[in-house]
C-alpha cells in the first residue's frame, strides 16, 4: 500500500480524527479483516472491517452506511465447518473473517471459506485458531489492453457520426483507461517527451529550450504542467489528475507564470519568462509559442471529451469562450483556430502512440491504453463543434468517408479523388457530392417549355460564395454574372446545405445561352 490521499484504512496508531495511510485514488485493493480486530485494541468500537462493510456496525445507535469504495455486497460465506463460529448464524449471519475487494477495478462474483483437505498440513493450524481462510474469485475490470494500433477498429463506433453523438462515441472509446500512478509520470515523460536534439534532455512545453531529464522537481528544473489546470476542475484525486494526455514537462518558473490562465491570443501589456520568451501572459490569458498552440488545443479537446463527471472524483470538463465557472476552460474559439492552424506533428503522433501502447519504465510497462482522437483525426473537432446548420470540409469528410479512408490523408484530402470521377473531394464538398459514387452530378438541369431550371447545393457557413454566370460563346471573357439571380432563386434548407433552384427563360431565336455555377 502506498500512502497517499485516502483516509479509510487505519492501523492501531490512528484514529478517525488523525487518519493516515491510505491508497492512491482509484487503486485496486483487497482488505482482509477479522471481526474482533478493533480500530484501537481494547475499546468497544465495532471492528474496522464491519465499519467498512456497512449496515451491520453502529456508532451511537446509528447504523454506519456501506463504504462506497469497498465491494461490501460480497462477504465470503457458505459451508459448515468443525467449529461453532463456522455457522451462518454466528454474529448476526456475518462471517468472522473477510476479504473485501475494492469497488474500483474488480468484479467479485464468487468466494467462500477455504477448507483444507484431509492430510493438508494447514488443517492443524486452522483448527487451532478462531480464524479461517476465505477466498474470493476476482475479475479485473477497467483494464483495456490495447488490442492493436488499428485505428479503423479502434474508432469504428465513431464512424459517420457528428455532433453530440460523435462526442459520446469518442468518450466511450477513450473512457476507462488504465490509471498510471502519478508518482511514475516523470519517468514516463522522460521517455515520451525526450528532446529530439538531446537524448539526455526533455522537450518543454511553452519553450524552445530543453532541460536535463534528471532536473525534475528541483528549483530551476522542470515539473509537470497540467494543461487543464488542477484548480479548474481537475483536482488531485481522480483519473484526470494523472492523465498523461494533458501532462507535459515545463520549466518550473514558466509553469508558475502560466498558473491557471485560459489560453487565448495575448493583447496589450504582456509578461514572459526569460526561459520561454516566445510564450506570453496578458491580464487574463496565456498564449503559448506557435509550436505548442496545436498541442495544447488538442490536449484540452481530449480532456473535454474524456471527462464528463461520470468517473469517481472527476468533474464534467467543458470548453467554452466564457471560462467560468470552475470546470470550464478555454478560450474555445481560439483553441479551435489553433487546432486547425497548427496540425498534429510527428512528436504528438509518437507521444499518442506511446501513451496508448506503453513504454518500459525500469522494466515495467506503463501504458494508459487510450488515445487522443484529435491527434489521430483532427476532423473530429469540426465534427463536434460545427453545428447541424453549418458545414465545413472536415465535417463533410466525417460524414462521407469511413475511418480507413480518413487514414489516407492524400486520398481523403481536398485534392483527392476517391471515386476517380475527375472531381476533387473539395469539389464534391462544395456541391454536396459523394466522393465514392462516381455518378453524381453537381448541377441538375430541367427544361419545361421555354424555361430551364438549374439546381445545385451549396454548403452553409463557408467563406466561398456561389454565383450563376451566363455566356453566349463559351469562351473566356464572355461570361458574366446573371443579374439578380439570387433574388429570383428558390432556396431550400437541407441542414448544413442549401439547395438552390434558379429558373430562366430561354431566349427566342437562334442564339444559344450557356450557364455555369462558379464558387470562389
Short mmCIF file of C-alpha atoms in Angstrom, two decimals:
data_model
loop_
_atom_site.label_atom_id
_atom_site.label_comp_id
_atom_site.label_asym_id
_atom_site.label_seq_id
_atom_site.Cartn_x
_atom_site.Cartn_y
_atom_site.Cartn_z
CA UNK A 1 0.00 0.00 0.00
CA UNK A 2 1.33 3.38 -0.98
CA UNK A 3 0.10 6.08 1.44
CA UNK A 4 -1.47 8.90 -0.49
CA UNK A 5 -4.72 10.81 -0.32
CA UNK A 6 -7.22 8.41 1.21
CA UNK A 7 -8.08 8.03 4.88
CA UNK A 8 -10.28 5.00 5.05
CA UNK A 9 -7.62 2.47 6.13
CA UNK A 10 -6.42 2.62 9.71
CA UNK A 11 -3.95 0.86 11.92
CA UNK A 12 -3.72 0.77 15.71
CA UNK A 13 -1.88 4.10 15.91
CA UNK A 14 -4.55 6.05 14.07
CA UNK A 15 -7.97 7.36 14.93
CA UNK A 16 -10.80 8.81 12.92
CA UNK A 17 -9.61 12.31 13.80
CA UNK A 18 -5.96 11.62 12.92
CA UNK A 19 -6.14 9.40 9.85
CA UNK A 20 -3.12 8.28 7.97
CA UNK A 21 -2.07 5.81 5.37
CA UNK A 22 -4.50 5.06 2.60
CA UNK A 23 -4.21 4.35 -1.08
CA UNK A 24 -3.80 6.38 -4.19
CA UNK A 25 -7.13 7.33 -5.78
CA UNK A 26 -8.69 4.67 -8.00
CA UNK A 27 -6.45 1.93 -6.64
CA UNK A 28 -7.35 -1.72 -6.76
CA UNK A 29 -7.12 -3.27 -3.31
CA UNK A 30 -8.35 -6.13 -1.15
CA UNK A 31 -8.90 -5.56 2.57
CA UNK A 32 -8.62 -8.60 4.80
CA UNK A 33 -10.08 -8.33 8.28
CA UNK A 34 -11.08 -10.15 11.42
CA UNK A 35 -14.30 -9.34 13.25
CA UNK A 36 -12.57 -8.92 16.60
CA UNK A 37 -9.91 -6.53 15.28
CA UNK A 38 -10.99 -3.15 16.66
CA UNK A 39 -9.81 0.26 15.39
CA UNK A 40 -8.00 0.68 18.70
CA UNK A 41 -7.46 -2.55 20.61
CA UNK A 42 -9.29 -2.75 23.91
CA UNK A 43 -12.23 -0.43 23.24
CA UNK A 44 -15.76 -1.44 22.41
CA UNK A 45 -15.87 0.12 18.96
CA UNK A 46 -17.20 -2.14 16.23
CA UNK A 47 -14.39 -3.77 14.29
CA UNK A 48 -12.97 -1.72 11.44
CA UNK A 49 -13.84 -4.40 8.92
CA UNK A 50 -17.52 -4.25 9.94
CA UNK A 51 -17.45 -0.48 9.59
CA UNK A 52 -16.16 -0.83 6.05
CA UNK A 53 -18.86 -3.32 5.15
CA UNK A 54 -21.56 -1.00 6.50
CA UNK A 55 -25.08 -1.81 7.51
CA UNK A 56 -24.03 -4.03 10.43
CA UNK A 57 -21.89 -1.75 12.61
CA UNK A 58 -23.24 1.11 14.69
CA UNK A 59 -21.97 4.28 16.29
CA UNK A 60 -24.17 5.81 18.96
CA UNK A 61 -27.01 3.58 17.88
CA UNK A 62 -26.87 4.73 14.26
CA UNK A 63 -26.02 2.22 11.56
CA UNK A 64 -22.86 3.03 9.62
CA UNK A 65 -23.53 3.12 5.86
CA UNK A 66 -21.53 0.99 3.49
CA UNK A 67 -18.19 2.41 2.38
CA UNK A 68 -18.55 3.37 -1.31
CA UNK A 69 -15.02 2.23 -2.10
CA UNK A 70 -15.49 -1.35 -0.89
CA UNK A 71 -17.45 -4.12 -2.52
CA UNK A 72 -19.38 -4.76 0.70
CA UNK A 73 -22.10 -6.67 -1.10
CA UNK A 74 -19.69 -9.56 -1.25
CA UNK A 75 -18.94 -11.31 2.06
CA UNK A 76 -17.49 -14.81 1.79
CA UNK A 77 -19.93 -17.34 3.16
CA UNK A 78 -21.11 -20.91 2.89
CA UNK A 79 -20.15 -24.26 4.21
CA UNK A 80 -20.36 -25.64 7.75
CA UNK A 81 -17.10 -26.36 9.47
CA UNK A 82 -15.83 -28.14 12.57
CA UNK A 83 -16.11 -25.11 14.88
CA UNK A 84 -19.17 -23.21 16.16
CA UNK A 85 -18.18 -19.96 14.51
CA UNK A 86 -18.47 -21.53 11.08
CA UNK A 87 -22.23 -21.43 11.06
CA UNK A 88 -24.17 -18.82 9.15
CA UNK A 89 -25.89 -17.81 12.36
CA UNK A 90 -22.73 -16.57 14.04
CA UNK A 91 -22.70 -12.84 14.87
CA UNK A 92 -25.88 -11.96 13.04
CA UNK A 93 -25.08 -14.05 10.00
CA UNK A 94 -21.75 -12.38 9.20
CA UNK A 95 -18.57 -14.33 8.73
CA UNK A 96 -15.74 -13.99 11.22
CA UNK A 97 -13.08 -13.29 8.60
CA UNK A 98 -13.40 -11.23 5.45
CA UNK A 99 -11.68 -10.49 2.16
CA UNK A 100 -13.27 -7.39 0.69
CA UNK A 101 -12.22 -6.17 -2.78
CA UNK A 102 -12.47 -2.57 -3.91
CA UNK A 103 -15.44 -1.47 -5.96
CA UNK A 104 -12.99 0.06 -8.42
CA UNK A 105 -11.26 -2.37 -10.72
CA UNK A 106 -12.67 -5.69 -9.50
CA UNK A 107 -15.67 -7.89 -10.06
CA UNK A 108 -16.06 -10.47 -7.28
CA UNK A 109 -18.68 -12.96 -8.40
CA UNK A 110 -17.92 -15.85 -6.03
CA UNK A 111 -15.96 -16.82 -2.96
CA UNK A 112 -16.25 -18.63 0.34
CA UNK A 113 -14.42 -20.34 3.15
CA UNK A 114 -11.43 -22.47 2.21
CA UNK A 115 -11.39 -25.87 3.88
CA UNK A 116 -8.13 -27.81 3.55
CA UNK A 117 -8.46 -31.40 2.53
CA UNK A 118 -7.67 -34.34 4.74
CA UNK A 119 -3.99 -34.54 5.50
CA UNK A 120 -3.30 -30.96 4.45
CA UNK A 121 -0.58 -29.53 6.75
CA UNK A 122 -2.64 -26.35 7.18
CA UNK A 123 -5.52 -28.25 8.80
CA UNK A 124 -3.93 -28.34 12.21
CA UNK A 125 -3.10 -24.63 12.26
CA UNK A 126 -6.59 -23.66 11.16
CA UNK A 127 -8.28 -25.98 13.68
CA UNK A 128 -6.22 -24.42 16.47
CA UNK A 129 -7.32 -20.89 15.53
CA UNK A 130 -10.58 -19.00 15.63
CA UNK A 131 -9.78 -17.78 12.10
CA UNK A 132 -10.40 -19.45 8.81
CA UNK A 133 -9.18 -18.92 5.29
CA UNK A 134 -11.55 -17.15 2.94
CA UNK A 135 -11.19 -16.61 -0.77
CA UNK A 136 -12.71 -14.51 -3.50
CA UNK A 137 -12.62 -15.12 -7.22
CA UNK A 138 -11.73 -11.78 -8.78
CA UNK A 139 -12.01 -10.49 -12.31
CA UNK A 140 -10.20 -7.33 -13.29
CA UNK A 141 -12.31 -4.61 -14.86
CA UNK A 142 -11.43 -1.17 -16.18
CA UNK A 143 -8.29 -2.57 -17.80
CA UNK A 144 -8.38 -2.39 -21.56
CA UNK A 145 -5.22 -3.75 -23.08
CA UNK A 146 -4.58 -2.18 -26.47
CA UNK A 147 -5.57 -4.87 -28.95
CA UNK A 148 -3.62 -3.23 -31.76
CA UNK A 149 -2.96 0.14 -33.30
CA UNK A 150 -5.59 -0.49 -35.97
CA UNK A 151 -7.30 2.88 -35.90
CA UNK A 152 -10.14 1.70 -38.13
CA UNK A 153 -11.08 -0.84 -35.47
CA UNK A 154 -10.42 1.49 -32.54
CA UNK A 155 -12.61 4.30 -33.89
CA UNK A 156 -15.22 2.13 -35.63
CA UNK A 157 -18.00 3.15 -33.17
CA UNK A 158 -17.48 6.81 -34.15
CA UNK A 159 -17.53 6.30 -37.92
CA UNK A 160 -20.01 8.53 -39.75
CA UNK A 161 -21.09 10.43 -36.63
CA UNK A 162 -21.14 14.17 -35.87
CA UNK A 163 -22.33 16.42 -33.07
CA UNK A 164 -23.18 15.07 -29.62
CA UNK A 165 -23.40 11.52 -30.99
CA UNK A 166 -19.77 11.76 -32.07
CA UNK A 167 -18.66 13.22 -28.75
CA UNK A 168 -20.43 10.44 -26.84
CA UNK A 169 -18.93 7.75 -29.07
CA UNK A 170 -15.42 9.15 -28.63
CA UNK A 171 -15.92 9.40 -24.87
CA UNK A 172 -16.94 5.76 -24.71
CA UNK A 173 -13.92 4.75 -26.80
CA UNK A 174 -11.34 6.53 -24.63
CA UNK A 175 -13.08 6.09 -21.26
CA UNK A 176 -11.95 3.70 -18.50
CA UNK A 177 -8.27 3.93 -19.32
CA UNK A 178 -5.54 2.41 -17.18
CA UNK A 179 -4.56 4.90 -14.49
CA UNK A 180 -0.82 5.47 -14.33
CA UNK A 181 0.46 6.14 -10.82
CA UNK A 182 1.14 9.88 -10.53
CA UNK A 183 4.46 9.14 -8.88
CA UNK A 184 5.75 7.49 -12.07
CA UNK A 185 4.63 10.20 -14.51
CA UNK A 186 8.03 11.92 -14.56
CA UNK A 187 9.74 8.69 -15.58
CA UNK A 188 7.22 8.19 -18.37
CA UNK A 189 7.74 11.77 -19.55
CA UNK A 190 11.48 11.28 -19.66
CA UNK A 191 10.81 8.74 -22.41
CA UNK A 192 7.84 10.11 -24.36
CA UNK A 193 8.97 13.75 -24.13
CA UNK A 194 12.64 13.16 -24.84
CA UNK A 195 14.21 16.05 -26.71
CA UNK A 196 14.76 15.35 -30.40
CA UNK A 197 18.10 17.16 -30.24
CA UNK A 198 19.47 15.82 -26.94
CA UNK A 199 18.60 12.37 -25.62
CA UNK A 200 19.59 13.41 -22.09
CA UNK A 201 17.03 16.25 -22.07
CA UNK A 202 13.25 16.60 -22.16
CA UNK A 203 11.24 18.75 -24.52
CA UNK A 204 9.50 21.53 -22.62
CA UNK A 205 6.00 22.83 -23.18
CA UNK A 206 5.83 26.61 -23.82
CA UNK A 207 9.58 26.88 -24.51
CA UNK A 208 12.02 26.07 -27.31
CA UNK A 209 14.65 25.30 -24.67
CA UNK A 210 15.24 21.88 -23.10
CA UNK A 211 16.33 20.72 -19.64
CA UNK A 212 18.14 17.63 -18.35
CA UNK A 213 15.85 14.70 -17.65
CA UNK A 214 17.28 14.49 -14.15
CA UNK A 215 16.37 18.10 -13.27
CA UNK A 216 12.75 17.26 -12.49
CA UNK A 217 11.22 18.71 -9.35
CA UNK A 218 14.24 20.73 -8.32
CA UNK A 219 14.48 24.50 -8.25
CA UNK A 220 15.24 25.77 -11.72
CA UNK A 221 14.32 22.43 -13.28
CA UNK A 222 11.13 21.09 -14.78
CA UNK A 223 7.90 19.81 -13.32
CA UNK A 224 4.53 18.55 -14.54
CA UNK A 225 2.28 21.03 -16.31
CA UNK A 226 -1.42 20.23 -16.17
CA UNK A 227 -2.69 21.81 -19.39
CA UNK A 228 -6.17 21.65 -17.89
CA UNK A 229 -5.41 23.28 -14.52
CA UNK A 230 -5.90 21.38 -11.30
CA UNK A 231 -7.72 24.39 -9.87
CA UNK A 232 -10.18 24.47 -12.75
CA UNK A 233 -11.91 21.14 -12.37
CA UNK A 234 -9.16 18.51 -12.43
CA UNK A 235 -8.23 18.45 -8.75
CA UNK A 236 -5.72 15.96 -7.39
CA UNK A 237 -7.68 12.76 -6.83
CA UNK A 238 -9.45 11.42 -9.91
CA UNK A 239 -8.28 9.76 -13.10
CA UNK A 240 -7.91 13.19 -14.72
CA UNK A 241 -5.17 14.15 -12.25
CA UNK A 242 -2.63 11.70 -13.71
CA UNK A 243 -3.99 11.56 -17.27
CA UNK A 244 -0.79 11.93 -19.23
CA UNK A 245 -2.54 13.14 -22.38
CA UNK A 246 -2.63 16.60 -20.75
CA UNK A 247 0.57 16.40 -18.69
CA UNK A 248 3.81 17.77 -20.13
CA UNK A 249 7.24 18.77 -18.80
CA UNK A 250 7.53 22.54 -18.28
CA UNK A 251 10.15 24.78 -16.73
CA UNK A 252 9.02 25.37 -13.14
CA UNK A 253 9.02 29.16 -13.41
CA UNK A 254 7.14 29.06 -16.73
CA UNK A 255 4.59 26.69 -15.26
CA UNK A 256 4.07 29.07 -12.35
CA UNK A 257 3.70 32.07 -14.67
CA UNK A 258 1.05 30.33 -16.74
CA UNK A 259 -0.78 29.42 -13.49
CA UNK A 260 -4.38 28.51 -14.36
CA UNK A 261 -4.99 31.17 -17.01
CA UNK A 262 -7.07 30.14 -20.03
CA UNK A 263 -5.50 30.06 -23.46
CA UNK A 264 -6.04 32.99 -25.84
CA UNK A 265 -4.18 35.45 -28.04
CA UNK A 266 -2.28 37.95 -25.88
CA UNK A 267 -3.10 41.62 -26.19
CA UNK A 268 -1.98 44.82 -24.53
CA UNK A 269 0.78 44.64 -21.96
CA UNK A 270 2.34 41.17 -21.71
CA UNK A 271 4.77 39.30 -19.47
CA UNK A 272 7.04 36.38 -20.32
CA UNK A 273 9.62 34.22 -18.61
CA UNK A 274 13.24 34.61 -19.83
CA UNK A 275 13.34 30.86 -20.30
CA UNK A 276 10.32 30.98 -22.64
CA UNK A 277 10.18 34.44 -24.22
CA UNK A 278 8.00 33.11 -27.06
CA UNK A 279 5.05 32.47 -24.69
CA UNK A 280 3.24 35.44 -23.17
CA UNK A 281 0.81 36.30 -20.40
CA UNK A 282 -1.53 39.26 -20.57
CA UNK A 283 -4.06 40.38 -17.97
CA UNK A 284 -6.37 37.39 -18.36
CA UNK A 285 -4.89 34.71 -20.65
CA UNK A 286 -1.83 32.72 -21.66
CA UNK A 287 -0.57 32.42 -25.24
CA UNK A 288 2.00 29.67 -25.91
CA UNK A 289 4.53 29.82 -28.70
CA UNK A 290 3.22 28.78 -32.13
CA UNK A 291 4.87 25.35 -31.93
CA UNK A 292 2.68 24.36 -28.97
CA UNK A 293 -0.63 26.03 -29.83
CA UNK A 294 -1.98 22.95 -31.56
CA UNK A 295 -0.56 20.73 -28.81
CA UNK A 296 -2.49 22.44 -26.01
CA UNK A 297 -5.63 22.75 -28.13
CA UNK A 298 -5.74 19.01 -28.74
CA UNK A 299 -4.87 18.19 -25.13
CA UNK A 300 -7.85 20.27 -23.97
CA UNK A 301 -10.18 18.83 -26.63
CA UNK A 302 -9.21 15.38 -25.36
CA UNK A 303 -9.91 16.32 -21.73
CA UNK A 304 -13.30 17.82 -22.62
CA UNK A 305 -14.24 14.59 -24.43
CA UNK A 306 -12.78 12.15 -21.89
CA UNK A 307 -14.23 13.64 -18.68
CA UNK A 308 -17.96 14.15 -18.26
CA UNK A 309 -18.08 13.77 -14.48
CA UNK A 310 -19.09 10.11 -14.56
CA UNK A 311 -15.75 8.89 -13.18
CA UNK A 312 -15.25 8.94 -9.43
CA UNK A 313 -13.62 12.12 -8.14
CA UNK A 314 -13.82 13.92 -11.50
CA UNK A 315 -15.73 16.91 -12.87
CA UNK A 316 -17.58 17.45 -16.13
CA UNK A 317 -14.97 19.41 -18.08
CA UNK A 318 -16.31 21.96 -20.55
CA UNK A 319 -14.63 24.12 -23.20
CA UNK A 320 -16.24 27.49 -23.86
CA UNK A 321 -15.43 31.07 -24.77
CA UNK A 322 -16.52 32.29 -21.33
CA UNK A 323 -14.20 30.44 -18.96
CA UNK A 324 -16.34 30.15 -15.85
CA UNK A 325 -17.43 28.53 -13.58
CA UNK A 326 -14.85 26.02 -12.30
CA UNK A 327 -14.57 23.16 -14.74
CA UNK A 328 -14.97 25.43 -17.78
CA UNK A 329 -11.80 26.30 -19.66
CA UNK A 330 -10.95 27.89 -22.99
CA UNK A 331 -10.97 30.06 -24.94
CA UNK A 332 -12.79 27.62 -27.23
CA UNK A 333 -12.87 29.67 -30.42
CA UNK A 334 -9.15 30.39 -30.11
CA UNK A 335 -8.32 26.76 -29.40
CA UNK A 336 -10.26 25.59 -32.46
CA UNK A 337 -8.38 28.14 -34.57
CA UNK A 338 -5.04 26.93 -33.21
CA UNK A 339 -6.06 23.31 -33.76
CA UNK A 340 -6.57 23.99 -37.47
CA UNK A 341 -3.65 26.35 -37.96
CA UNK A 342 -1.14 24.04 -36.22
CA UNK A 343 -2.00 20.43 -37.17
CA UNK A 344 -0.59 17.38 -35.36
CA UNK A 345 3.16 16.87 -35.59
CA UNK A 346 5.29 13.73 -35.56
CA UNK A 347 6.07 14.49 -31.91
CA UNK A 348 2.38 14.41 -30.99
CA UNK A 349 1.69 11.27 -33.00
CA UNK A 350 4.64 9.45 -31.44
CA UNK A 351 3.57 10.56 -27.96
CA UNK A 352 -0.01 9.46 -28.59
CA UNK A 353 1.17 6.02 -29.69
CA UNK A 354 3.43 5.68 -26.64
CA UNK A 355 0.66 6.61 -24.19
CA UNK A 356 -1.62 4.09 -25.84
CA UNK A 357 0.78 1.17 -26.23
CA UNK A 358 3.07 1.91 -23.30
CA UNK A 359 6.73 2.45 -22.55
CA UNK A 360 9.03 0.43 -20.33
CA UNK A 361 9.99 2.18 -17.09
CA UNK A 362 12.53 0.21 -15.07
CA UNK A 363 11.32 -2.98 -16.70
CA UNK A 364 7.62 -2.25 -16.09
CA UNK A 365 5.30 -1.33 -18.97
CA UNK A 366 3.39 1.89 -18.34
CA UNK A 367 0.51 2.11 -20.79
CA UNK A 368 -2.54 4.30 -20.32
CA UNK A 369 -4.25 2.32 -23.08
CA UNK A 370 -6.27 5.09 -24.73
CA UNK A 371 -5.64 7.62 -27.47
CA UNK A 372 -6.19 11.31 -28.15
CA UNK A 373 -8.72 11.22 -31.01
CA UNK A 374 -7.95 14.77 -32.11
CA UNK A 375 -4.36 13.83 -32.89
CA UNK A 376 -5.39 10.77 -34.88
CA UNK A 377 -8.20 12.55 -36.74
CA UNK A 378 -8.23 16.36 -36.44
CA UNK A 379 -11.59 16.35 -38.26
CA UNK A 380 -13.28 15.22 -35.03
CA UNK A 381 -13.11 18.80 -33.71
CA UNK A 382 -15.29 20.13 -36.52
CA UNK A 383 -17.46 17.05 -36.23
CA UNK A 384 -18.31 18.03 -32.68
CA UNK A 385 -18.28 21.83 -32.80
CA UNK A 386 -19.55 22.73 -36.28
CA UNK A 387 -23.31 22.88 -35.83
CA UNK A 388 -26.01 20.96 -37.69
CA UNK A 389 -26.81 24.13 -39.64
CA UNK A 390 -23.23 24.81 -40.78
CA UNK A 391 -20.84 22.83 -42.93
CA UNK A 392 -17.06 22.51 -43.18
CA UNK A 393 -14.79 20.30 -45.25
CA UNK A 394 -13.59 18.41 -42.15
CA UNK A 395 -17.16 17.72 -41.06
CA UNK A 396 -18.04 16.62 -44.60
CA UNK A 397 -15.12 14.18 -44.52
CA UNK A 398 -16.54 12.55 -41.39
CA UNK A 399 -19.98 12.34 -42.94
CA UNK A 400 -18.89 10.89 -46.29
CA UNK A 401 -15.74 8.85 -45.58
CA UNK A 402 -15.03 5.87 -43.35
CA UNK A 403 -12.16 5.69 -40.86
CA UNK A 404 -9.96 3.67 -43.21
CA UNK A 405 -10.36 6.28 -45.95
CA UNK A 406 -9.62 9.10 -43.50
CA UNK A 407 -6.32 7.44 -42.58
CA UNK A 408 -5.10 8.09 -46.12
CA UNK A 409 -4.73 11.87 -45.90
CA UNK A 410 -3.75 12.24 -49.55
CA UNK A 411 -6.72 10.30 -50.91
CA UNK A 412 -9.23 11.83 -48.46
CA UNK A 413 -7.81 15.37 -48.59
CA UNK A 414 -9.18 18.26 -50.62
CA UNK A 415 -7.25 17.32 -53.77
CA UNK A 416 -8.01 13.60 -53.59
CA UNK A 417 -10.45 11.85 -55.95
CA UNK A 418 -11.53 8.62 -54.30
CA UNK A 419 -14.04 7.57 -56.95
CA UNK A 420 -11.94 8.66 -59.92
CA UNK A 421 -14.69 10.76 -61.46
CA UNK A 422 -12.37 13.66 -62.20
CA UNK A 423 -13.84 15.81 -59.42
CA UNK A 424 -11.73 16.51 -56.36
CA UNK A 425 -13.03 15.86 -52.88
CA UNK A 426 -13.28 19.58 -52.29
CA UNK A 427 -15.38 19.96 -55.43
CA UNK A 428 -17.67 17.19 -54.13
CA UNK A 429 -17.88 19.02 -50.80
CA UNK A 430 -18.88 22.32 -52.42
CA UNK A 431 -21.77 20.69 -54.29
CA UNK A 432 -22.84 18.09 -51.70
CA UNK A 433 -21.49 15.29 -53.83
CA UNK A 434 -20.47 11.77 -52.90
CA UNK A 435 -16.74 11.03 -53.09
CA UNK A 436 -17.49 7.33 -53.50
CA UNK A 437 -20.23 7.11 -56.13
CA UNK A 438 -18.62 8.38 -59.33
CA UNK A 439 -22.04 9.07 -60.81
CA UNK A 440 -23.43 12.12 -59.01
CA UNK A 441 -23.85 15.35 -60.94
CA UNK A 442 -23.12 18.68 -59.25
CA UNK A 443 -25.57 20.63 -61.45
CA UNK A 444 -29.00 19.35 -62.41
CA UNK A 445 -30.81 20.84 -65.40
CA UNK A 446 -34.53 20.53 -66.18
CA UNK A 447 -36.47 22.12 -69.06
CA UNK A 448 -40.18 22.88 -69.20
CA UNK A 449 -41.29 24.62 -72.36
CA UNK A 450 -39.18 27.70 -72.85
CA UNK A 451 -37.90 27.66 -69.26
CA UNK A 452 -34.83 25.98 -67.86
CA UNK A 453 -34.18 25.28 -64.16
CA UNK A 454 -30.69 24.92 -62.72
CA UNK A 455 -30.43 23.12 -59.35
CA UNK A 456 -27.34 22.76 -57.16
CA UNK A 457 -26.35 22.51 -53.49
CA UNK A 458 -24.10 24.85 -51.58
CA UNK A 459 -22.63 24.39 -48.07
CA UNK A 460 -23.74 26.78 -45.36
CA UNK A 461 -21.30 28.79 -43.32
CA UNK A 462 -18.25 28.66 -45.58
CA UNK A 463 -16.31 31.62 -46.96
CA UNK A 464 -16.65 30.62 -50.61
CA UNK A 465 -19.68 32.07 -52.40
CA UNK A 466 -21.58 30.61 -55.37
CA UNK A 467 -22.86 32.60 -58.31
CA UNK A 468 -24.53 31.81 -61.64
CA UNK A 469 -22.93 33.09 -64.82
CA UNK A 470 -24.06 33.01 -68.44
CA UNK A 471 -22.38 33.26 -71.82
CA UNK A 472 -23.34 33.04 -75.48
CA UNK A 473 -19.95 31.85 -76.73
CA UNK A 474 -18.39 29.50 -74.09
CA UNK A 475 -15.08 31.33 -74.29
CA UNK A 476 -13.15 33.31 -71.76
CA UNK A 477 -14.11 36.89 -71.27
CA UNK A 478 -17.70 36.30 -72.35
CA UNK A 479 -19.02 35.01 -69.03
CA UNK A 480 -20.90 37.41 -66.76
CA UNK A 481 -22.92 37.04 -63.58
CA UNK A 482 -26.66 36.73 -64.15
CA UNK A 483 -28.23 39.88 -62.76
CA UNK A 484 -30.38 39.43 -59.66
CA UNK A 485 -30.20 35.65 -59.90
CA UNK A 486 -30.29 35.24 -56.12
CA UNK A 487 -33.50 37.21 -55.66
CA UNK A 488 -35.29 35.05 -58.22
CA UNK A 489 -33.89 31.71 -57.00
CA UNK A 490 -35.71 29.39 -54.60
CA UNK A 491 -33.52 28.33 -51.69
CA UNK A 492 -34.47 25.22 -49.68
CA UNK A 493 -32.82 24.41 -46.35
CA UNK A 494 -31.18 20.98 -46.00
CA UNK A 495 -29.47 21.39 -42.62
CA UNK A 496 -25.82 22.09 -43.34
CA UNK A 497 -26.53 22.58 -47.07
CA UNK A 498 -28.96 24.65 -49.12
CA UNK A 499 -30.45 23.63 -52.43
CA UNK A 500 -30.69 26.45 -54.97
CA UNK A 501 -33.22 26.25 -57.82
CA UNK A 502 -32.84 29.01 -60.43
CA UNK A 503 -35.25 29.23 -63.35
CA UNK A 504 -34.54 31.27 -66.51
CA UNK A 505 -36.42 31.84 -69.73
CA UNK A 506 -34.76 30.50 -72.87
CA UNK A 507 -34.35 33.39 -75.30
CA UNK A 508 -36.21 33.19 -78.61
CA UNK A 509 -34.33 32.90 -81.88
CA UNK A 510 -31.26 31.01 -82.93
CA UNK A 511 -28.87 32.40 -80.32
CA UNK A 512 -27.78 29.96 -77.62
CA UNK A 513 -27.24 30.79 -73.96
CA UNK A 514 -24.97 28.81 -71.67
CA UNK A 515 -25.00 28.76 -67.86
CA UNK A 516 -22.47 27.73 -65.25
CA UNK A 517 -22.11 27.86 -61.45
CA UNK A 518 -18.92 29.40 -60.09
CA UNK A 519 -17.79 29.06 -56.46
CA UNK A 520 -14.96 31.17 -55.15
#
